[in-house]
JSON list of C-alpha atoms and ligand atoms in Angstrom, two decimals:
[
{"chain": "A", "resi": 1, "resn": "MET", "atom": "CA", "xyz": [-8.75, 6.61, -14.20]},
{"chain": "A", "resi": 2, "resn": "ASN", "atom": "CA", "xyz": [-6.27, 8.45, -16.31]},
{"chain": "A", "resi": 3, "resn": "ILE", "atom": "CA", "xyz": [-3.29, 9.94, -14.52]},
{"chain": "A", "resi": 4, "resn": "THR", "atom": "CA", "xyz": [-2.42, 13.10, -16.37]},
{"chain": "A", "resi": 5, "resn": "LYS", "atom": "CA", "xyz": [-0.39, 14.77, -13.68]},
{"chain": "A", "resi": 6, "resn": "ALA", "atom": "CA", "xyz": [1.77, 13.31, -10.91]},
{"chain": "A", "resi": 7, "resn": "ILE", "atom": "CA", "xyz": [3.85, 15.64, -8.82]},
{"chain": "A", "resi": 8, "resn": "PHE", "atom": "CA", "xyz": [6.02, 14.97, -5.79]},
{"chain": "A", "resi": 9, "resn": "LYS", "atom": "CA", "xyz": [4.57, 17.12, -3.03]},
{"chain": "A", "resi": 10, "resn": "CYS", "atom": "CA", "xyz": [6.59, 16.43, 0.12]},
{"chain": "A", "resi": 11, "resn": "SER", "atom": "CA", "xyz": [8.29, 13.97, 2.43]},
{"chain": "A", "resi": 12, "resn": "SER", "atom": "CA", "xyz": [7.19, 13.95, 6.07]},
{"chain": "A", "resi": 13, "resn": "GLU", "atom": "CA", "xyz": [8.90, 12.44, 9.05]},
{"chain": "A", "resi": 14, "resn": "ARG", "atom": "CA", "xyz": [5.92, 13.16, 11.32]},
{"chain": "A", "resi": 15, "resn": "ILE", "atom": "CA", "xyz": [2.21, 13.34, 10.59]},
{"chain": "A", "resi": 16, "resn": "SER", "atom": "CA", "xyz": [2.20, 16.99, 11.66]},
{"chain": "A", "resi": 17, "resn": "GLN", "atom": "CA", "xyz": [4.10, 17.64, 8.42]},
{"chain": "A", "resi": 18, "resn": "VAL", "atom": "CA", "xyz": [1.70, 16.03, 5.94]},
{"chain": "A", "resi": 19, "resn": "PRO", "atom": "CA", "xyz": [-0.13, 18.41, 3.55]},
{"chain": "A", "resi": 20, "resn": "LYS", "atom": "CA", "xyz": [-2.90, 20.36, 5.25]},
{"chain": "A", "resi": 21, "resn": "ASP", "atom": "CA", "xyz": [-5.21, 20.72, 2.25]},
{"chain": "A", "resi": 22, "resn": "ALA", "atom": "CA", "xyz": [-8.49, 18.83, 1.76]},
{"chain": "A", "resi": 23, "resn": "LEU", "atom": "CA", "xyz": [-7.20, 16.31, -0.81]},
{"chain": "A", "resi": 24, "resn": "ARG", "atom": "CA", "xyz": [-7.45, 12.73, 0.34]},
{"chain": "A", "resi": 25, "resn": "ASP", "atom": "CA", "xyz": [-4.73, 10.13, 0.59]},
{"chain": "A", "resi": 26, "resn": "VAL", "atom": "CA", "xyz": [-4.60, 6.69, -0.95]},
{"chain": "A", "resi": 27, "resn": "ALA", "atom": "CA", "xyz": [-1.59, 5.04, 0.64]},
{"chain": "A", "resi": 28, "resn": "PHE", "atom": "CA", "xyz": [0.63, 2.04, -0.04]},
{"chain": "A", "resi": 29, "resn": "ILE", "atom": "CA", "xyz": [2.39, 0.01, 2.61]},
{"chain": "A", "resi": 30, "resn": "GLY", "atom": "CA", "xyz": [4.05, -3.36, 3.01]},
{"chain": "A", "resi": 31, "resn": "ARG", "atom": "CA", "xyz": [7.28, -5.03, 4.02]},
{"chain": "A", "resi": 32, "resn": "SER", "atom": "CA", "xyz": [10.48, -3.44, 2.87]},
{"chain": "A", "resi": 33, "resn": "ASN", "atom": "CA", "xyz": [11.36, -4.44, -0.66]},
{"chain": "A", "resi": 34, "resn": "VAL", "atom": "CA", "xyz": [7.83, -5.67, -1.49]},
{"chain": "A", "resi": 35, "resn": "GLY", "atom": "CA", "xyz": [7.75, -3.28, -4.45]},
{"chain": "A", "resi": 36, "resn": "LYS", "atom": "CA", "xyz": [5.81, -0.23, -3.19]},
{"chain": "A", "resi": 37, "resn": "SER", "atom": "CA", "xyz": [7.87, 2.37, -4.94]},
{"chain": "A", "resi": 38, "resn": "SER", "atom": "CA", "xyz": [7.97, 0.36, -8.18]},
{"chain": "A", "resi": 39, "resn": "LEU", "atom": "CA", "xyz": [4.20, -0.01, -8.09]},
{"chain": "A", "resi": 40, "resn": "ILE", "atom": "CA", "xyz": [3.72, 3.72, -7.55]},
{"chain": "A", "resi": 41, "resn": "ASN", "atom": "CA", "xyz": [5.93, 4.45, -10.54]},
{"chain": "A", "resi": 42, "resn": "MET", "atom": "CA", "xyz": [4.04, 1.90, -12.62]},
{"chain": "A", "resi": 43, "resn": "LEU", "atom": "CA", "xyz": [0.63, 3.31, -11.65]},
{"chain": "A", "resi": 44, "resn": "THR", "atom": "CA", "xyz": [1.64, 6.89, -12.36]},
{"chain": "A", "resi": 45, "resn": "ARG", "atom": "CA", "xyz": [3.83, 5.96, -15.34]},
{"chain": "A", "resi": 46, "resn": "HIS", "atom": "CA", "xyz": [6.53, 8.15, -13.83]},
{"chain": "A", "resi": 47, "resn": "GLY", "atom": "CA", "xyz": [9.70, 6.07, -13.76]},
{"chain": "A", "resi": 48, "resn": "GLY", "atom": "CA", "xyz": [11.52, 8.25, -11.27]},
{"chain": "A", "resi": 49, "resn": "LEU", "atom": "CA", "xyz": [8.69, 9.47, -9.06]},
{"chain": "A", "resi": 50, "resn": "ALA", "atom": "CA", "xyz": [9.25, 7.10, -6.14]},
{"chain": "A", "resi": 51, "resn": "LYS", "atom": "CA", "xyz": [12.75, 5.83, -5.38]},
{"chain": "A", "resi": 52, "resn": "VAL", "atom": "CA", "xyz": [13.26, 2.15, -6.19]},
{"chain": "A", "resi": 53, "resn": "SER", "atom": "CA", "xyz": [16.08, 0.34, -4.51]},
{"chain": "A", "resi": 54, "resn": "ALA", "atom": "CA", "xyz": [17.63, -3.07, -4.26]},
{"chain": "A", "resi": 55, "resn": "THR", "atom": "CA", "xyz": [18.44, -2.26, -0.63]},
{"chain": "A", "resi": 56, "resn": "PRO", "atom": "CA", "xyz": [15.48, -2.76, 1.72]},
{"chain": "A", "resi": 57, "resn": "GLY", "atom": "CA", "xyz": [14.36, 0.09, 3.89]},
{"chain": "A", "resi": 58, "resn": "LYS", "atom": "CA", "xyz": [14.89, 2.84, 1.35]},
{"chain": "A", "resi": 59, "resn": "THR", "atom": "CA", "xyz": [11.64, 4.68, 1.98]},
{"chain": "A", "resi": 60, "resn": "ARG", "atom": "CA", "xyz": [11.69, 5.91, 5.59]},
{"chain": "A", "resi": 61, "resn": "LEU", "atom": "CA", "xyz": [9.46, 8.92, 5.20]},
{"chain": "A", "resi": 62, "resn": "ILE", "atom": "CA", "xyz": [5.84, 9.47, 4.26]},
{"chain": "A", "resi": 63, "resn": "ASN", "atom": "CA", "xyz": [6.00, 10.61, 0.64]},
{"chain": "A", "resi": 64, "resn": "HIS", "atom": "CA", "xyz": [3.03, 12.46, -0.84]},
{"chain": "A", "resi": 65, "resn": "PHE", "atom": "CA", "xyz": [2.53, 12.60, -4.61]},
{"chain": "A", "resi": 66, "resn": "ARG", "atom": "CA", "xyz": [-0.27, 14.84, -5.85]},
{"chain": "A", "resi": 67, "resn": "ILE", "atom": "CA", "xyz": [-2.25, 13.13, -8.62]},
{"chain": "A", "resi": 68, "resn": "ASN", "atom": "CA", "xyz": [-4.36, 15.07, -11.14]},
{"chain": "A", "resi": 69, "resn": "ASP", "atom": "CA", "xyz": [-4.52, 17.87, -8.56]},
{"chain": "A", "resi": 70, "resn": "SER", "atom": "CA", "xyz": [-7.28, 15.89, -6.89]},
{"chain": "A", "resi": 71, "resn": "TRP", "atom": "CA", "xyz": [-5.82, 13.27, -4.53]},
{"chain": "A", "resi": 72, "resn": "TYR", "atom": "CA", "xyz": [-2.55, 12.11, -3.01]},
{"chain": "A", "resi": 73, "resn": "LEU", "atom": "CA", "xyz": [-0.86, 8.85, -3.66]},
{"chain": "A", "resi": 74, "resn": "VAL", "atom": "CA", "xyz": [1.23, 8.10, -0.57]},
{"chain": "A", "resi": 75, "resn": "ASP", "atom": "CA", "xyz": [4.35, 5.94, -0.32]},
{"chain": "A", "resi": 76, "resn": "LEU", "atom": "CA", "xyz": [4.77, 4.81, 3.29]},
{"chain": "A", "resi": 77, "resn": "PRO", "atom": "CA", "xyz": [7.92, 3.42, 4.90]},
{"chain": "A", "resi": 78, "resn": "GLY", "atom": "CA", "xyz": [8.25, -0.36, 4.71]},
{"chain": "A", "resi": 79, "resn": "TYR", "atom": "CA", "xyz": [7.78, -2.31, 7.92]},
{"chain": "A", "resi": 80, "resn": "GLY", "atom": "CA", "xyz": [9.59, -5.37, 9.15]},
{"chain": "A", "resi": 81, "resn": "TYR", "atom": "CA", "xyz": [13.04, -4.30, 8.12]},
{"chain": "A", "resi": 82, "resn": "ALA", "atom": "CA", "xyz": [15.31, -3.33, 11.02]},
{"chain": "A", "resi": 83, "resn": "ARG", "atom": "CA", "xyz": [13.67, -5.54, 13.62]},
{"chain": "A", "resi": 84, "resn": "THR", "atom": "CA", "xyz": [12.53, -8.49, 11.53]},
{"chain": "A", "resi": 85, "resn": "SER", "atom": "CA", "xyz": [13.78, -11.19, 13.87]},
{"chain": "A", "resi": 86, "resn": "LYS", "atom": "CA", "xyz": [12.20, -9.69, 16.95]},
{"chain": "A", "resi": 87, "resn": "GLN", "atom": "CA", "xyz": [9.25, -7.88, 15.46]},
{"chain": "A", "resi": 88, "resn": "LEU", "atom": "CA", "xyz": [6.63, -7.89, 18.18]},
{"chain": "A", "resi": 89, "resn": "ARG", "atom": "CA", "xyz": [2.97, -7.18, 17.86]},
{"chain": "A", "resi": 90, "resn": "GLY", "atom": "CA", "xyz": [2.37, -3.47, 18.07]},
{"chain": "A", "resi": 91, "resn": "SER", "atom": "CA", "xyz": [5.93, -2.60, 17.28]},
{"chain": "A", "resi": 92, "resn": "PHE", "atom": "CA", "xyz": [5.36, -1.09, 13.88]},
{"chain": "A", "resi": 93, "resn": "ALA", "atom": "CA", "xyz": [7.25, 2.19, 13.59]},
{"chain": "A", "resi": 94, "resn": "LYS", "atom": "CA", "xyz": [5.46, 5.11, 15.21]},
{"chain": "A", "resi": 95, "resn": "ILE", "atom": "CA", "xyz": [5.48, 7.06, 11.96]},
{"chain": "A", "resi": 96, "resn": "ILE", "atom": "CA", "xyz": [3.41, 4.27, 10.41]},
{"chain": "A", "resi": 97, "resn": "THR", "atom": "CA", "xyz": [0.90, 3.80, 13.23]},
{"chain": "A", "resi": 98, "resn": "ASP", "atom": "CA", "xyz": [0.52, 7.57, 13.70]},
{"chain": "A", "resi": 99, "resn": "TYR", "atom": "CA", "xyz": [-0.27, 7.94, 10.03]},
{"chain": "A", "resi": 100, "resn": "ILE", "atom": "CA", "xyz": [-2.66, 5.05, 9.56]},
{"chain": "A", "resi": 101, "resn": "PHE", "atom": "CA", "xyz": [-4.54, 5.48, 12.82]},
{"chain": "A", "resi": 102, "resn": "LYS", "atom": "CA", "xyz": [-4.50, 9.25, 13.31]},
{"chain": "A", "resi": 103, "resn": "CYS", "atom": "CA", "xyz": [-4.19, 10.93, 9.94]},
{"chain": "A", "resi": 104, "resn": "GLU", "atom": "CA", "xyz": [-7.60, 12.04, 8.77]},
{"chain": "A", "resi": 105, "resn": "LYS", "atom": "CA", "xyz": [-6.41, 12.44, 5.21]},
{"chain": "A", "resi": 106, "resn": "LEU", "atom": "CA", "xyz": [-6.07, 8.68, 4.82]},
{"chain": "A", "resi": 107, "resn": "HIS", "atom": "CA", "xyz": [-8.96, 7.43, 2.72]},
{"chain": "A", "resi": 108, "resn": "PHE", "atom": "CA", "xyz": [-7.82, 3.97, 1.65]},
{"chain": "A", "resi": 109, "resn": "LEU", "atom": "CA", "xyz": [-4.77, 1.84, 2.31]},
{"chain": "A", "resi": 110, "resn": "PHE", "atom": "CA", "xyz": [-3.28, -0.80, 0.05]},
{"chain": "A", "resi": 111, "resn": "VAL", "atom": "CA", "xyz": [-1.25, -3.46, 1.81]},
{"chain": "A", "resi": 112, "resn": "LEU", "atom": "CA", "xyz": [1.29, -4.98, -0.56]},
{"chain": "A", "resi": 113, "resn": "VAL", "atom": "CA", "xyz": [2.41, -8.57, -0.18]},
{"chain": "A", "resi": 114, "resn": "ASP", "atom": "CA", "xyz": [4.91, -10.49, -2.28]},
{"chain": "A", "resi": 115, "resn": "ILE", "atom": "CA", "xyz": [2.90, -13.08, -4.19]},
{"chain": "A", "resi": 116, "resn": "ARG", "atom": "CA", "xyz": [5.75, -15.61, -3.96]},
{"chain": "A", "resi": 117, "resn": "LEU", "atom": "CA", "xyz": [5.76, -15.84, -0.18]},
{"chain": "A", "resi": 118, "resn": "GLU", "atom": "CA", "xyz": [3.46, -17.82, 2.04]},
{"chain": "A", "resi": 119, "resn": "PRO", "atom": "CA", "xyz": [1.41, -15.51, 4.29]},
{"chain": "A", "resi": 120, "resn": "GLN", "atom": "CA", "xyz": [3.89, -13.70, 6.52]},
{"chain": "A", "resi": 121, "resn": "LYS", "atom": "CA", "xyz": [3.21, -13.24, 10.22]},
{"chain": "A", "resi": 122, "resn": "ILE", "atom": "CA", "xyz": [4.05, -9.57, 10.16]},
{"chain": "A", "resi": 123, "resn": "ASP", "atom": "CA", "xyz": [1.64, -8.86, 7.29]},
{"chain": "A", "resi": 124, "resn": "LEU", "atom": "CA", "xyz": [-1.14, -10.77, 9.00]},
{"chain": "A", "resi": 125, "resn": "GLU", "atom": "CA", "xyz": [-0.48, -8.88, 12.23]},
{"chain": "A", "resi": 126, "resn": "PHE", "atom": "CA", "xyz": [-0.60, -5.64, 10.37]},
{"chain": "A", "resi": 127, "resn": "ILE", "atom": "CA", "xyz": [-3.82, -6.57, 8.57]},
{"chain": "A", "resi": 128, "resn": "ASN", "atom": "CA", "xyz": [-5.44, -7.58, 11.86]},
{"chain": "A", "resi": 129, "resn": "LEU", "atom": "CA", "xyz": [-4.42, -4.26, 13.36]},
{"chain": "A", "resi": 130, "resn": "LEU", "atom": "CA", "xyz": [-6.15, -2.48, 10.47]},
{"chain": "A", "resi": 131, "resn": "GLY", "atom": "CA", "xyz": [-9.27, -4.52, 11.14]},
{"chain": "A", "resi": 132, "resn": "GLU", "atom": "CA", "xyz": [-9.22, -3.63, 14.84]},
{"chain": "A", "resi": 133, "resn": "HIS", "atom": "CA", "xyz": [-8.99, 0.05, 13.97]},
{"chain": "A", "resi": 134, "resn": "GLY", "atom": "CA", "xyz": [-11.48, -0.07, 11.11]},
{"chain": "A", "resi": 135, "resn": "VAL", "atom": "CA", "xyz": [-9.04, 1.23, 8.51]},
{"chain": "A", "resi": 136, "resn": "PRO", "atom": "CA", "xyz": [-10.38, 0.57, 4.97]},
{"chain": "A", "resi": 137, "resn": "PHE", "atom": "CA", "xyz": [-7.81, -1.48, 3.11]},
{"chain": "A", "resi": 138, "resn": "GLY", "atom": "CA", "xyz": [-7.17, -3.79, 0.18]},
{"chain": "A", "resi": 139, "resn": "ILE", "atom": "CA", "xyz": [-4.38, -6.21, -0.65]},
{"chain": "A", "resi": 140, "resn": "ILE", "atom": "CA", "xyz": [-2.10, -6.03, -3.67]},
{"chain": "A", "resi": 141, "resn": "PHE", "atom": "CA", "xyz": [-0.08, -9.11, -4.54]},
{"chain": "A", "resi": 142, "resn": "THR", "atom": "CA", "xyz": [3.17, -7.83, -6.07]},
{"chain": "A", "resi": 143, "resn": "LYS", "atom": "CA", "xyz": [5.82, -9.25, -8.39]},
{"chain": "A", "resi": 144, "resn": "ALA", "atom": "CA", "xyz": [3.30, -11.49, -10.17]},
{"chain": "A", "resi": 145, "resn": "ASP", "atom": "CA", "xyz": [5.66, -11.80, -13.14]},
{"chain": "A", "resi": 146, "resn": "LYS", "atom": "CA", "xyz": [7.83, -14.07, -10.98]},
{"chain": "A", "resi": 147, "resn": "LEU", "atom": "CA", "xyz": [5.17, -16.80, -10.94]},
{"chain": "A", "resi": 148, "resn": "SER", "atom": "CA", "xyz": [3.25, -18.71, -13.60]},
{"chain": "A", "resi": 149, "resn": "ALA", "atom": "CA", "xyz": [-0.52, -18.21, -13.86]},
{"chain": "A", "resi": 150, "resn": "ALA", "atom": "CA", "xyz": [-1.13, -21.52, -12.09]},
{"chain": "A", "resi": 151, "resn": "GLN", "atom": "CA", "xyz": [1.31, -20.65, -9.29]},
{"chain": "A", "resi": 152, "resn": "ARG", "atom": "CA", "xyz": [-0.36, -17.26, -8.87]},
{"chain": "A", "resi": 153, "resn": "LYS", "atom": "CA", "xyz": [-3.75, -18.86, -8.50]},
{"chain": "A", "resi": 154, "resn": "HIS", "atom": "CA", "xyz": [-2.42, -21.26, -5.92]},
{"chain": "A", "resi": 155, "resn": "ALA", "atom": "CA", "xyz": [-0.63, -18.52, -3.97]},
{"chain": "A", "resi": 156, "resn": "ILE", "atom": "CA", "xyz": [-3.73, -16.34, -3.83]},
{"chain": "A", "resi": 157, "resn": "ALA", "atom": "CA", "xyz": [-6.00, -19.19, -2.80]},
{"chain": "A", "resi": 158, "resn": "ARG", "atom": "CA", "xyz": [-3.56, -19.97, 0.02]},
{"chain": "A", "resi": 159, "resn": "TYR", "atom": "CA", "xyz": [-3.60, -16.34, 1.12]},
{"chain": "A", "resi": 160, "resn": "GLU", "atom": "CA", "xyz": [-7.37, -16.13, 1.02]},
{"chain": "A", "resi": 161, "resn": "GLN", "atom": "CA", "xyz": [-7.66, -19.26, 3.09]},
{"chain": "A", "resi": 162, "resn": "THR", "atom": "CA", "xyz": [-5.36, -17.80, 5.72]},
{"chain": "A", "resi": 163, "resn": "LEU", "atom": "CA", "xyz": [-7.33, -14.55, 5.82]},
{"chain": "A", "resi": 164, "resn": "LEU", "atom": "CA", "xyz": [-10.60, -16.42, 6.19]},
{"chain": "A", "resi": 165, "resn": "GLU", "atom": "CA", "xyz": [-9.28, -17.95, 9.41]},
{"chain": "A", "resi": 166, "resn": "GLN", "atom": "CA", "xyz": [-9.53, -14.45, 10.93]},
{"chain": "A", "resi": 167, "resn": "TRP", "atom": "CA", "xyz": [-11.97, -12.58, 8.74]},
{"chain": "A", "resi": 168, "resn": "GLU", "atom": "CA", "xyz": [-15.51, -13.26, 7.67]},
{"chain": "A", "resi": 169, "resn": "GLU", "atom": "CA", "xyz": [-15.15, -11.28, 4.49]},
{"chain": "A", "resi": 170, "resn": "LEU", "atom": "CA", "xyz": [-12.16, -10.87, 2.25]},
{"chain": "A", "resi": 171, "resn": "PRO", "atom": "CA", "xyz": [-10.85, -7.37, 1.49]},
{"chain": "A", "resi": 172, "resn": "PRO", "atom": "CA", "xyz": [-10.54, -6.22, -2.15]},
{"chain": "A", "resi": 173, "resn": "ARG", "atom": "CA", "xyz": [-7.58, -7.99, -3.76]},
{"chain": "A", "resi": 174, "resn": "PHE", "atom": "CA", "xyz": [-5.40, -7.14, -6.76]},
{"chain": "A", "resi": 175, "resn": "ILE", "atom": "CA", "xyz": [-2.56, -8.81, -8.60]},
{"chain": "A", "resi": 176, "resn": "SER", "atom": "CA", "xyz": [0.24, -6.63, -9.90]},
{"chain": "A", "resi": 177, "resn": "SER", "atom": "CA", "xyz": [3.55, -6.65, -11.66]},
{"chain": "A", "resi": 178, "resn": "SER", "atom": "CA", "xyz": [5.47, -3.44, -12.06]},
{"chain": "A", "resi": 179, "resn": "GLU", "atom": "CA", "xyz": [7.73, -5.18, -14.56]},
{"chain": "A", "resi": 180, "resn": "LYS", "atom": "CA", "xyz": [4.83, -6.28, -16.76]},
{"chain": "A", "resi": 181, "resn": "GLN", "atom": "CA", "xyz": [2.44, -3.37, -16.06]},
{"chain": "A", "resi": 182, "resn": "MET", "atom": "CA", "xyz": [-0.04, -5.84, -14.64]},
{"chain": "A", "resi": 183, "resn": "GLY", "atom": "CA", "xyz": [-2.96, -4.71, -12.48]},
{"chain": "A", "resi": 184, "resn": "ARG", "atom": "CA", "xyz": [-2.68, -1.04, -13.35]},
{"chain": "A", "resi": 185, "resn": "GLU", "atom": "CA", "xyz": [-6.20, -0.55, -14.73]},
{"chain": "A", "resi": 186, "resn": "GLU", "atom": "CA", "xyz": [-7.87, -2.52, -11.96]},
{"chain": "A", "resi": 187, "resn": "ILE", "atom": "CA", "xyz": [-6.09, -0.65, -9.20]},
{"chain": "A", "resi": 188, "resn": "LEU", "atom": "CA", "xyz": [-6.65, 2.80, -10.73]},
{"chain": "A", "resi": 189, "resn": "ASP", "atom": "CA", "xyz": [-10.32, 2.07, -11.43]},
{"chain": "A", "resi": 190, "resn": "PHE", "atom": "CA", "xyz": [-10.76, 0.91, -7.88]},
{"chain": "A", "resi": 191, "resn": "ILE", "atom": "CA", "xyz": [-9.14, 4.10, -6.55]},
{"chain": "A", "resi": 192, "resn": "GLU", "atom": "CA", "xyz": [-11.40, 6.19, -8.77]},
{"chain": "A", "resi": 193, "resn": "LYS", "atom": "CA", "xyz": [-14.52, 4.51, -7.41]},
{"chain": "A", "resi": 194, "resn": "CYS", "atom": "CA", "xyz": [-13.22, 4.72, -3.89]},
{"chain": "A", "resi": 195, "resn": "LEU", "atom": "CA", "xyz": [-12.62, 8.46, -4.15]},
{"chain": "A", "resi": 196, "resn": "LYS", "atom": "CA", "xyz": [-16.03, 9.01, -5.71]},
{"chain": "A", "resi": 197, "resn": "ALA", "atom": "CA", "xyz": [-17.75, 7.09, -2.94]},
{"chain": "A", "resi": 198, "resn": "GLU", "atom": "CA", "xyz": [-17.22, 9.85, -0.44]},
{"chain": "A", "resi": 199, "resn": "PRO", "atom": "CA", "xyz": [-16.80, 13.31, -1.98]},
{"chain": "A", "resi": 200, "resn": "SER", "atom": "CA", "xyz": [-14.30, 15.51, -0.16]},
{"chain": "A", "resi": 201, "resn": "ASP", "atom": "CA", "xyz": [-16.87, 18.35, 0.06]},
{"chain": "A", "resi": 202, "resn": "THR", "atom": "CA", "xyz": [-18.75, 16.39, 2.70]},
{"chain": "A", "resi": 203, "resn": "GLU", "atom": "CA", "xyz": [-15.74, 16.45, 5.00]},
{"chain": "B", "resi": 1, "resn": "LIG", "atom": "P1", "xyz": [11.46, -0.03, 0.39]},
{"chain": "B", "resi": 1, "resn": "LIG", "atom": "O1", "xyz": [11.15, 1.37, -0.01]},
{"chain": "B", "resi": 1, "resn": "LIG", "atom": "O2", "xyz": [12.90, -0.30, 0.56]},
{"chain": "B", "resi": 1, "resn": "LIG", "atom": "O3", "xyz": [10.66, -0.50, 1.55]},
{"chain": "B", "resi": 1, "resn": "LIG", "atom": "O4", "xyz": [11.09, -0.99, -0.85]},
{"chain": "B", "resi": 1, "resn": "LIG", "atom": "P2", "xyz": [9.84, -0.92, -1.82]},
{"chain": "B", "resi": 1, "resn": "LIG", "atom": "O5", "xyz": [8.74, -1.70, -1.24]},
{"chain": "B", "resi": 1, "resn": "LIG", "atom": "O6", "xyz": [9.54, 0.48, -2.22]},
{"chain": "B", "resi": 1, "resn": "LIG", "atom": "O7", "xyz": [10.38, -1.76, -3.06]},
{"chain": "B", "resi": 1, "resn": "LIG", "atom": "P3", "xyz": [10.99, -1.25, -4.45]},
{"chain": "B", "resi": 1, "resn": "LIG", "atom": "O8", "xyz": [9.91, -0.74, -5.34]},
{"chain": "B", "resi": 1, "resn": "LIG", "atom": "O9", "xyz": [12.14, -0.35, -4.17]},
{"chain": "B", "resi": 1, "resn": "LIG", "atom": "O10", "xyz": [11.46, -2.64, -5.09]},
{"chain": "B", "resi": 1, "resn": "LIG", "atom": "C1", "xyz": [12.34, -3.53, -4.42]},
{"chain": "B", "resi": 1, "resn": "LIG", "atom": "C2", "xyz": [13.00, -4.46, -5.43]},
{"chain": "B", "resi": 1, "resn": "LIG", "atom": "O11", "xyz": [12.02, -5.32, -6.05]},
{"chain": "B", "resi": 1, "resn": "LIG", "atom": "C3", "xyz": [13.67, -3.75, -6.59]},
{"chain": "B", "resi": 1, "resn": "LIG", "atom": "O12", "xyz": [14.84, -4.46, -6.91]},
{"chain": "B", "resi": 1, "resn": "LIG", "atom": "C4", "xyz": [12.65, -3.83, -7.72]},
{"chain": "B", "resi": 1, "resn": "LIG", "atom": "O13", "xyz": [13.24, -3.76, -8.99]},
{"chain": "B", "resi": 1, "resn": "LIG", "atom": "C5", "xyz": [11.99, -5.17, -7.47]},
{"chain": "B", "resi": 1, "resn": "LIG", "atom": "N1", "xyz": [10.60, -5.20, -7.94]},
{"chain": "B", "resi": 1, "resn": "LIG", "atom": "C6", "xyz": [9.62, -4.36, -7.59]},
{"chain": "B", "resi": 1, "resn": "LIG", "atom": "N2", "xyz": [8.45, -4.65, -8.21]},
{"chain": "B", "resi": 1, "resn": "LIG", "atom": "C7", "xyz": [8.70, -5.71, -9.01]},
{"chain": "B", "resi": 1, "resn": "LIG", "atom": "C8", "xyz": [7.90, -6.49, -9.93]},
{"chain": "B", "resi": 1, "resn": "LIG", "atom": "O14", "xyz": [6.70, -6.26, -10.15]},
{"chain": "B", "resi": 1, "resn": "LIG", "atom": "N3", "xyz": [8.52, -7.54, -10.55]},
{"chain": "B", "resi": 1, "resn": "LIG", "atom": "C9", "xyz": [9.82, -7.84, -10.34]},
{"chain": "B", "resi": 1, "resn": "LIG", "atom": "N4", "xyz": [10.31, -8.90, -10.98]},
{"chain": "B", "resi": 1, "resn": "LIG", "atom": "N5", "xyz": [10.61, -7.13, -9.50]},
{"chain": "B", "resi": 1, "resn": "LIG", "atom": "C10", "xyz": [10.08, -6.08, -8.84]},
{"chain": "B", "resi": 2, "resn": "LIG", "atom": "MG1", "xyz": [10.16, 2.31, -1.44]}
]
């Protein structure tokens, strides 16, 4: 897919505020600082579209970016920031759970995980929650430039093994680096196919 137009549409603090049109959402979520905003800027090739910050917890709102006037790329707030030490199951911020479980616009969700870290409890909890609710999702391993090719392979195999303890099938998986523009084609092609799979005129 070629992104010819990427426009910031709106920031919502509640799902009642998300755009009411028929365009579908492809959203990005993950722990604070995992690189969501950087990835969105890399995918759209718009350096300043989503705010990148060295301070975790920067994105607290649901940000909609209209792409090619045909779908929305959505930057969701990071989880696991304020309450990391006592993060309990089911305690993801309401804005996040409302959006992913109730918002009909959501078509596909990418869960971002830092490729350098061993599988994190909070990510696995979140992924299991998606499974329980039947939310279609894929995993993007971020910051791949920080590891060698061999280390990447090892990290992903470790992650897959962990997922297979809970899941019979693995979700779609992608490796990315916003620094090195890695994974862009694969992710955009996947989104294109995903949006084609279920035309909005059937909704
Ligand atoms: P919040 O909105 O705070 O939840 O963070 P975020 O997930 O949007 O992360 P953001 O894109 O703001 O990036 C966090 C930090 O990681 C920044 O310092 C980025 O420069 C850095 N970063 C993001 N992606 C990459 C990457 O692919 N490679 C490297 N080396 N650094 C990255
Ligand atoms: Mg962000």
